[in-house]
mmCIF file of C-alpha atoms in Angstrom:
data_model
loop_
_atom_site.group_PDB
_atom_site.id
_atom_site.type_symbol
_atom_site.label_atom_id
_atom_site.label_comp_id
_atom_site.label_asym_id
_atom_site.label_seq_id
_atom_site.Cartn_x
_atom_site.Cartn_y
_atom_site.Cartn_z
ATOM 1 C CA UNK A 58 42.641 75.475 116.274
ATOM 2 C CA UNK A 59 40.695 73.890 113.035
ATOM 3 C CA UNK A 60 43.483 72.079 111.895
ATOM 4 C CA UNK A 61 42.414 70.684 108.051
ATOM 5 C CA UNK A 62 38.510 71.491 107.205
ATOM 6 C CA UNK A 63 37.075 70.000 104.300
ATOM 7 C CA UNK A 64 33.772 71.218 102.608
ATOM 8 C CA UNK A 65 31.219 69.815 101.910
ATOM 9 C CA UNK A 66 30.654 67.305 104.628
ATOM 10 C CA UNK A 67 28.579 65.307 101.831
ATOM 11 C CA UNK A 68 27.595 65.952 97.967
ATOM 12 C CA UNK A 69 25.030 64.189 95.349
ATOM 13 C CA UNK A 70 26.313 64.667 91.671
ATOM 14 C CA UNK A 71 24.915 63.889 88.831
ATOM 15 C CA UNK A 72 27.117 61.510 86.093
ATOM 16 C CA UNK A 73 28.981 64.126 84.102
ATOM 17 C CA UNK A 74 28.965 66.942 86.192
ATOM 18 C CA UNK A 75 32.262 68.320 87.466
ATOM 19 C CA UNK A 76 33.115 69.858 91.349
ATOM 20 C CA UNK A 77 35.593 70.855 93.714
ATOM 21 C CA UNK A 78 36.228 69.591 97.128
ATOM 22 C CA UNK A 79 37.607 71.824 99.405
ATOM 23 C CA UNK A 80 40.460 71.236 102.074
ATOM 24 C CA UNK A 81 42.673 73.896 103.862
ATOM 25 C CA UNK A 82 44.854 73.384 106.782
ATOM 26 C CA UNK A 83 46.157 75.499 109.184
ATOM 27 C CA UNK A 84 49.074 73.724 110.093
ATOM 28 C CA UNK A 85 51.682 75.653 107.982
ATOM 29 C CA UNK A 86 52.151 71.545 106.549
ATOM 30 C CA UNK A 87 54.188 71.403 103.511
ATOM 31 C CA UNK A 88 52.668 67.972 103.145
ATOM 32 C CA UNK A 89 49.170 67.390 101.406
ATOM 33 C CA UNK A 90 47.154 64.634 100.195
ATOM 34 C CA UNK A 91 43.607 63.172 99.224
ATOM 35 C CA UNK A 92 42.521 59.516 100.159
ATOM 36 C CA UNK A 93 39.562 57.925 99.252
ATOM 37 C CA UNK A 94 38.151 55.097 101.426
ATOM 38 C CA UNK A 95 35.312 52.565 100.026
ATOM 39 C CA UNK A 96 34.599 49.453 101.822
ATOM 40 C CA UNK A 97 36.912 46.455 101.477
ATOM 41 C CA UNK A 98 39.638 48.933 99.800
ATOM 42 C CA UNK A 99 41.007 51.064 103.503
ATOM 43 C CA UNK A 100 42.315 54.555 102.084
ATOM 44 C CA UNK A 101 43.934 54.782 98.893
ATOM 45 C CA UNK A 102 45.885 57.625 97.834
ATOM 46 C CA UNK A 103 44.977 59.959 94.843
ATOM 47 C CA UNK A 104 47.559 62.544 94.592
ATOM 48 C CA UNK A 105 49.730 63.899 97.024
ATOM 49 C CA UNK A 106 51.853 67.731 97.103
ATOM 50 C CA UNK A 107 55.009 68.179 99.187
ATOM 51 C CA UNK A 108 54.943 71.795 98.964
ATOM 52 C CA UNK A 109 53.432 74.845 96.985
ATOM 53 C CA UNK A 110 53.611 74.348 93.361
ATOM 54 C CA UNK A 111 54.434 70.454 93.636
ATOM 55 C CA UNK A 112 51.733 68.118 92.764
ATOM 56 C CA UNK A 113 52.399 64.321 92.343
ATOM 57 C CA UNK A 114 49.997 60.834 91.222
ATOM 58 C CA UNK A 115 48.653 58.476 94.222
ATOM 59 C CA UNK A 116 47.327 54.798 93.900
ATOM 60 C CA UNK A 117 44.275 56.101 91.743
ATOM 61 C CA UNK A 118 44.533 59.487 90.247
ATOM 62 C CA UNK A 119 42.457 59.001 87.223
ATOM 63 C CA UNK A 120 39.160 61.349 86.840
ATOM 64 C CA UNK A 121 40.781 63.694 89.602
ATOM 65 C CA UNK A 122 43.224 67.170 89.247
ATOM 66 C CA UNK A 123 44.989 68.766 91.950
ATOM 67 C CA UNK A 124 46.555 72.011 92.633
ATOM 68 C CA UNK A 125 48.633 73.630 95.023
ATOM 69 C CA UNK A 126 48.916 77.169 94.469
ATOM 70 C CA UNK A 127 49.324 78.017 98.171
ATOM 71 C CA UNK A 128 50.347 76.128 101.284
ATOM 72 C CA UNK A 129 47.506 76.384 103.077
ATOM 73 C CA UNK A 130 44.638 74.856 100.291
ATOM 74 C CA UNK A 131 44.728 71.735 98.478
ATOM 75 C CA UNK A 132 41.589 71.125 96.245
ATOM 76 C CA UNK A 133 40.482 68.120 94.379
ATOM 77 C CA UNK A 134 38.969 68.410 91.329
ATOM 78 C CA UNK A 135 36.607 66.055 89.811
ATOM 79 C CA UNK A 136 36.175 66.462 86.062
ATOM 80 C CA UNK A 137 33.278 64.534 84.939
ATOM 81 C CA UNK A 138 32.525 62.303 87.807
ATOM 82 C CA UNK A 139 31.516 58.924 87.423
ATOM 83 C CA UNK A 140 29.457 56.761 89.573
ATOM 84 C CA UNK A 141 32.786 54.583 89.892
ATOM 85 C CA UNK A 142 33.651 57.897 92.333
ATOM 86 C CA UNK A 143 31.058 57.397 95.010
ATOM 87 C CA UNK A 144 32.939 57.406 98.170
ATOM 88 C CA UNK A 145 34.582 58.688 101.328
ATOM 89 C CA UNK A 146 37.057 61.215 100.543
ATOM 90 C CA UNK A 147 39.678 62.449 103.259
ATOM 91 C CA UNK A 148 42.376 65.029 103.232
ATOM 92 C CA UNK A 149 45.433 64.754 105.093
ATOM 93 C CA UNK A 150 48.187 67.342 106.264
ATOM 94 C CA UNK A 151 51.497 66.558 107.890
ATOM 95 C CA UNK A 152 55.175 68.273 108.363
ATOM 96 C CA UNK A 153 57.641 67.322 105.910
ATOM 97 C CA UNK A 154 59.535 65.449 108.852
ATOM 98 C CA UNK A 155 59.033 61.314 107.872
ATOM 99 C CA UNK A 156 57.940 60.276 111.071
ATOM 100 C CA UNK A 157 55.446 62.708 111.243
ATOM 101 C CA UNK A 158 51.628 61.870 112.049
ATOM 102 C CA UNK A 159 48.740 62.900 109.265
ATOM 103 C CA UNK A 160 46.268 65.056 110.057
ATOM 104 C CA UNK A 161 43.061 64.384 108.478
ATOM 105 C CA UNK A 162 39.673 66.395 107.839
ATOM 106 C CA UNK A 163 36.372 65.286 108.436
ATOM 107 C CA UNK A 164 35.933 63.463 105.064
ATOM 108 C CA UNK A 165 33.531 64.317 102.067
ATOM 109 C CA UNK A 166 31.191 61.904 101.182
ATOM 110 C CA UNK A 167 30.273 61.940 97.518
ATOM 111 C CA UNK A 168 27.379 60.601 95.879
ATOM 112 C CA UNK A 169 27.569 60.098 91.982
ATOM 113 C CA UNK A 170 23.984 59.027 90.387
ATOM 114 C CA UNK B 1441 54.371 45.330 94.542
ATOM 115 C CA UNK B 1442 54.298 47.217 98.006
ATOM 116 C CA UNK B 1443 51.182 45.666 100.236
ATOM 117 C CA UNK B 1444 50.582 46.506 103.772
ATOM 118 C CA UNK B 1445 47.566 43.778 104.786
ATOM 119 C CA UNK B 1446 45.503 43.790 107.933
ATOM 120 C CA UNK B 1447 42.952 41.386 109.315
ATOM 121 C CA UNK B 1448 39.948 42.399 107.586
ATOM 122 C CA UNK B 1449 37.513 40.590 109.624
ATOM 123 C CA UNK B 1450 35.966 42.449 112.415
ATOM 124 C CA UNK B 1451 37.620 41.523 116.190
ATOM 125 C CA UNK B 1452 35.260 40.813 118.825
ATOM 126 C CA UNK B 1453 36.541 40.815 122.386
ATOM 127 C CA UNK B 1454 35.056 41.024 125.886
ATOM 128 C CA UNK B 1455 35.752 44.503 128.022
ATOM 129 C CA UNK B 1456 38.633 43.634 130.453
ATOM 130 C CA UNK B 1457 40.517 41.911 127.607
ATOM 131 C CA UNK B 1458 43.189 42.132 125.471
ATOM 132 C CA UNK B 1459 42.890 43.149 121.908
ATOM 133 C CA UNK B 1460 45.559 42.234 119.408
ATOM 134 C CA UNK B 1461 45.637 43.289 115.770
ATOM 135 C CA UNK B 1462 48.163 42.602 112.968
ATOM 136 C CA UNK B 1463 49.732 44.809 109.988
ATOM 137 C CA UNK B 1464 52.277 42.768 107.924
ATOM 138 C CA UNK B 1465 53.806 44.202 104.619
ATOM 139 C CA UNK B 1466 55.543 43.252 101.780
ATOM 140 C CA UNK B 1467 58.218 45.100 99.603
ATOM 141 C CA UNK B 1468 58.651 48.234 102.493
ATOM 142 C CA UNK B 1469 62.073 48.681 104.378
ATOM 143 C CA UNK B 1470 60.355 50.825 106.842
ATOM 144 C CA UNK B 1471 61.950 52.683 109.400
ATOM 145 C CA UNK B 1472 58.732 53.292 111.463
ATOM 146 C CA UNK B 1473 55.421 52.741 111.037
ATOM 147 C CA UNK B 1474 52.305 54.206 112.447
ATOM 148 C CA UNK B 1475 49.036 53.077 114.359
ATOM 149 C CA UNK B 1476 45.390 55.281 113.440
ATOM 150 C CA UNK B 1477 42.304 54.957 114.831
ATOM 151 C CA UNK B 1478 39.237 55.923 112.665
ATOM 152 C CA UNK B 1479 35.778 55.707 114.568
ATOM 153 C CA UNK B 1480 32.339 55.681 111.939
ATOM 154 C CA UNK B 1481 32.117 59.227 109.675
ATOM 155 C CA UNK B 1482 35.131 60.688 111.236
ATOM 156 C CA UNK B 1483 38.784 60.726 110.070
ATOM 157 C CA UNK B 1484 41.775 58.551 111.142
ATOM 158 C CA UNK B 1485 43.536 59.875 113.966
ATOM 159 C CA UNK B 1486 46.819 59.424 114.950
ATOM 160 C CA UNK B 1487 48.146 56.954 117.952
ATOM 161 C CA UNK B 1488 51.804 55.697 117.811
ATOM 162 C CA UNK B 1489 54.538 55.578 116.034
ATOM 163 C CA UNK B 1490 57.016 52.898 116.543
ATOM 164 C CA UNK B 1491 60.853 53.341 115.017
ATOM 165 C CA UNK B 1492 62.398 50.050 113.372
ATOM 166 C CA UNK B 1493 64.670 50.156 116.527
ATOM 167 C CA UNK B 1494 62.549 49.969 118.662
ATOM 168 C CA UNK B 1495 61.275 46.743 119.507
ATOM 169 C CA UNK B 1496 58.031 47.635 121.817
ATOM 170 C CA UNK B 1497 56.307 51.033 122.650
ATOM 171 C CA UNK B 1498 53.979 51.759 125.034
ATOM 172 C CA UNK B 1499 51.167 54.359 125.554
ATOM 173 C CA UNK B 1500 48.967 53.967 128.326
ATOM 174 C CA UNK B 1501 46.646 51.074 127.610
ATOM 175 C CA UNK B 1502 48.263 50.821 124.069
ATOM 176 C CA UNK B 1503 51.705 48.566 123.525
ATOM 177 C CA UNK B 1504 52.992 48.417 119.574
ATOM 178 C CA UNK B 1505 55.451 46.173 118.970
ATOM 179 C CA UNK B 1506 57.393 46.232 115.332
ATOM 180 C CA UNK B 1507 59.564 43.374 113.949
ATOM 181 C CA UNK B 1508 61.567 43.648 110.527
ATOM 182 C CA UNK B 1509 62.666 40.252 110.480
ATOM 183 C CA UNK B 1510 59.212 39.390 110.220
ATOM 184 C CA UNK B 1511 58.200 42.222 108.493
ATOM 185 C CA UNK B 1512 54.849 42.400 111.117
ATOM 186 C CA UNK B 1513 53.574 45.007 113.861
ATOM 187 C CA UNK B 1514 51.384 43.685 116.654
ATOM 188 C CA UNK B 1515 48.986 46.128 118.167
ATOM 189 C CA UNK B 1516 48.032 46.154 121.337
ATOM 190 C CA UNK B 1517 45.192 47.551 123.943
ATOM 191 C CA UNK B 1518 45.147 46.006 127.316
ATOM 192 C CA UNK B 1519 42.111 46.086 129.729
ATOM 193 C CA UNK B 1520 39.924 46.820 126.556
ATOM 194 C CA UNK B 1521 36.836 49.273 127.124
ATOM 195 C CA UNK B 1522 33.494 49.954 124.549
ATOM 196 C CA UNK B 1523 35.241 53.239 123.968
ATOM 197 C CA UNK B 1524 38.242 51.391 122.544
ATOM 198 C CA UNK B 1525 35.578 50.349 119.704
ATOM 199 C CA UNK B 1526 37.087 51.369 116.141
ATOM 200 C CA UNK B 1527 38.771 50.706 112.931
ATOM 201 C CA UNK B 1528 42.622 50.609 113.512
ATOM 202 C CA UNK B 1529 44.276 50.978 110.802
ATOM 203 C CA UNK B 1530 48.465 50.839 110.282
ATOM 204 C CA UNK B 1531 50.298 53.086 107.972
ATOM 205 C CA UNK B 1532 53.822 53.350 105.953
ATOM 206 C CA UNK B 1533 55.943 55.792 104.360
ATOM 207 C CA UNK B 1534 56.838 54.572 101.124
ATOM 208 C CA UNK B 1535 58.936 56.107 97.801
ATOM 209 C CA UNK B 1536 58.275 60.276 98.131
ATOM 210 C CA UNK B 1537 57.540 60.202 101.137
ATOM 211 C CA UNK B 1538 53.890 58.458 100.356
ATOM 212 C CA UNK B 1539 51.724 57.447 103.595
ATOM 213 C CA UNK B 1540 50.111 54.146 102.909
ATOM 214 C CA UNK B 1541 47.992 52.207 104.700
ATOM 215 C CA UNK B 1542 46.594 49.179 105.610
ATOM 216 C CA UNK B 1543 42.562 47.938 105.029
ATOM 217 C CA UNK B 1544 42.097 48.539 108.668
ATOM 218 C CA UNK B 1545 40.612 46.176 111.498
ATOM 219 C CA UNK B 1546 37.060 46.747 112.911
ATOM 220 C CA UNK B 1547 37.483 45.681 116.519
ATOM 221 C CA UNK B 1548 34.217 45.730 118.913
ATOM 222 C CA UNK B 1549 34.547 45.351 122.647
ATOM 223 C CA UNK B 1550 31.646 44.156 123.897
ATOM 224 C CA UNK B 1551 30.406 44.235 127.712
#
């Protein structure tokens, strides 16, 4: 059971470059969402999708894109990254129920020189 | 604006104790919030979920309890081990359906 898998585990970009981080859950969760985590700051949310085809702005979704073409995959796309974008990154999964618990991947940890 | 603010300084406590952390919030009328525990290069994982009628809930060594009037959730882990050594973090479901959470607390249990 691999629940949500995120790739890479860690990344080193160069200012200006764009990339993709990966996330796909296994779940069948019509819930999806990207966090990033930097010391001092806990998680904050970047965008969020409630279902195939739905997308929707977090706490800080400048400099990123989402898309959810499927239910299962939920990439976030950096467009010219930034040093300001070094950090922890996290996916999350979860049923559409409101009391139900996230799931979370591994985390990506990104590295913007 | 909504805030959801925990203790940010680290909690050290002695093994055998108990460990108590705080989530308060601001602008939420929450009708349950949730308990995570992250350990160093992993993800949060869930623990508990406590409903706003619910006063106290218990899970083995963990207790939650959750008051509205004071808009505060007390987190608790009785007989405390090393293991028990984590970031705890709380969590709310805001407008959309949003999961937001708190800064987490670092607590160390120490032998």
């Amino acid at each position: 059971n691999a629940g949500v898998t995120q790739t890479p585990k860690f990344q080193v970009l160069k200012t200006g470059q764009s990339m993709t981080l990966q996330c796909a859950q296994d779940m069948n969760h019509e819930y999806m969402s990207w966090y990033r985590q930097d010391p001092g700051m806990g998680l904050r949310l970047i965008h969020y999708s409630v279902g195939a085809g739905i997308t929707d702005q977090g706490e800080v979704p400048n400099g990123y894109n989402v898309s959810r073409s499927t239910t299962e995959d939920f990439p976030l796309r950096l467009l010219s990254a930034a040093p300001s974008q070094t950090s922890v990154y996290f996916c999350a999964s979860s049923s559409s129920d409101r009391i139900a618990e996230a799931f979370f991947g591994q985390g990506t940890r990104l590295t913007v020189v | 604006s909504q805030k959801i603010e925990q203790n940010s300084e680290a909690l050290n406590i002695q093994e055998g104790k108990t460990a108590t952390l705080t989530c308060n919030y601001t602008n939420y009328s929450p009708a349950y919030l949730q308990w995570y525990r992250q350990d160093p290069g992993r993800g949060p994982v869930f623990l508990l979920l406590i409903r706003e009628n619910e006063k106290e809930k218990r899970k083995e060594r963990l207790k939650v309890t959750f008051d509205t009037t004071l808009k505060q959730s007390l987190f608790h882990i009785t007989a405390s081990q090393p293991a028990d050594s984590a970031t705890y973090l709380c969590a709310l479901r805001g407008g959309g359906n949003k999961l937001t959470f708190g800064t987490g607390t670092q607590l160390k249990v120490e032998l």
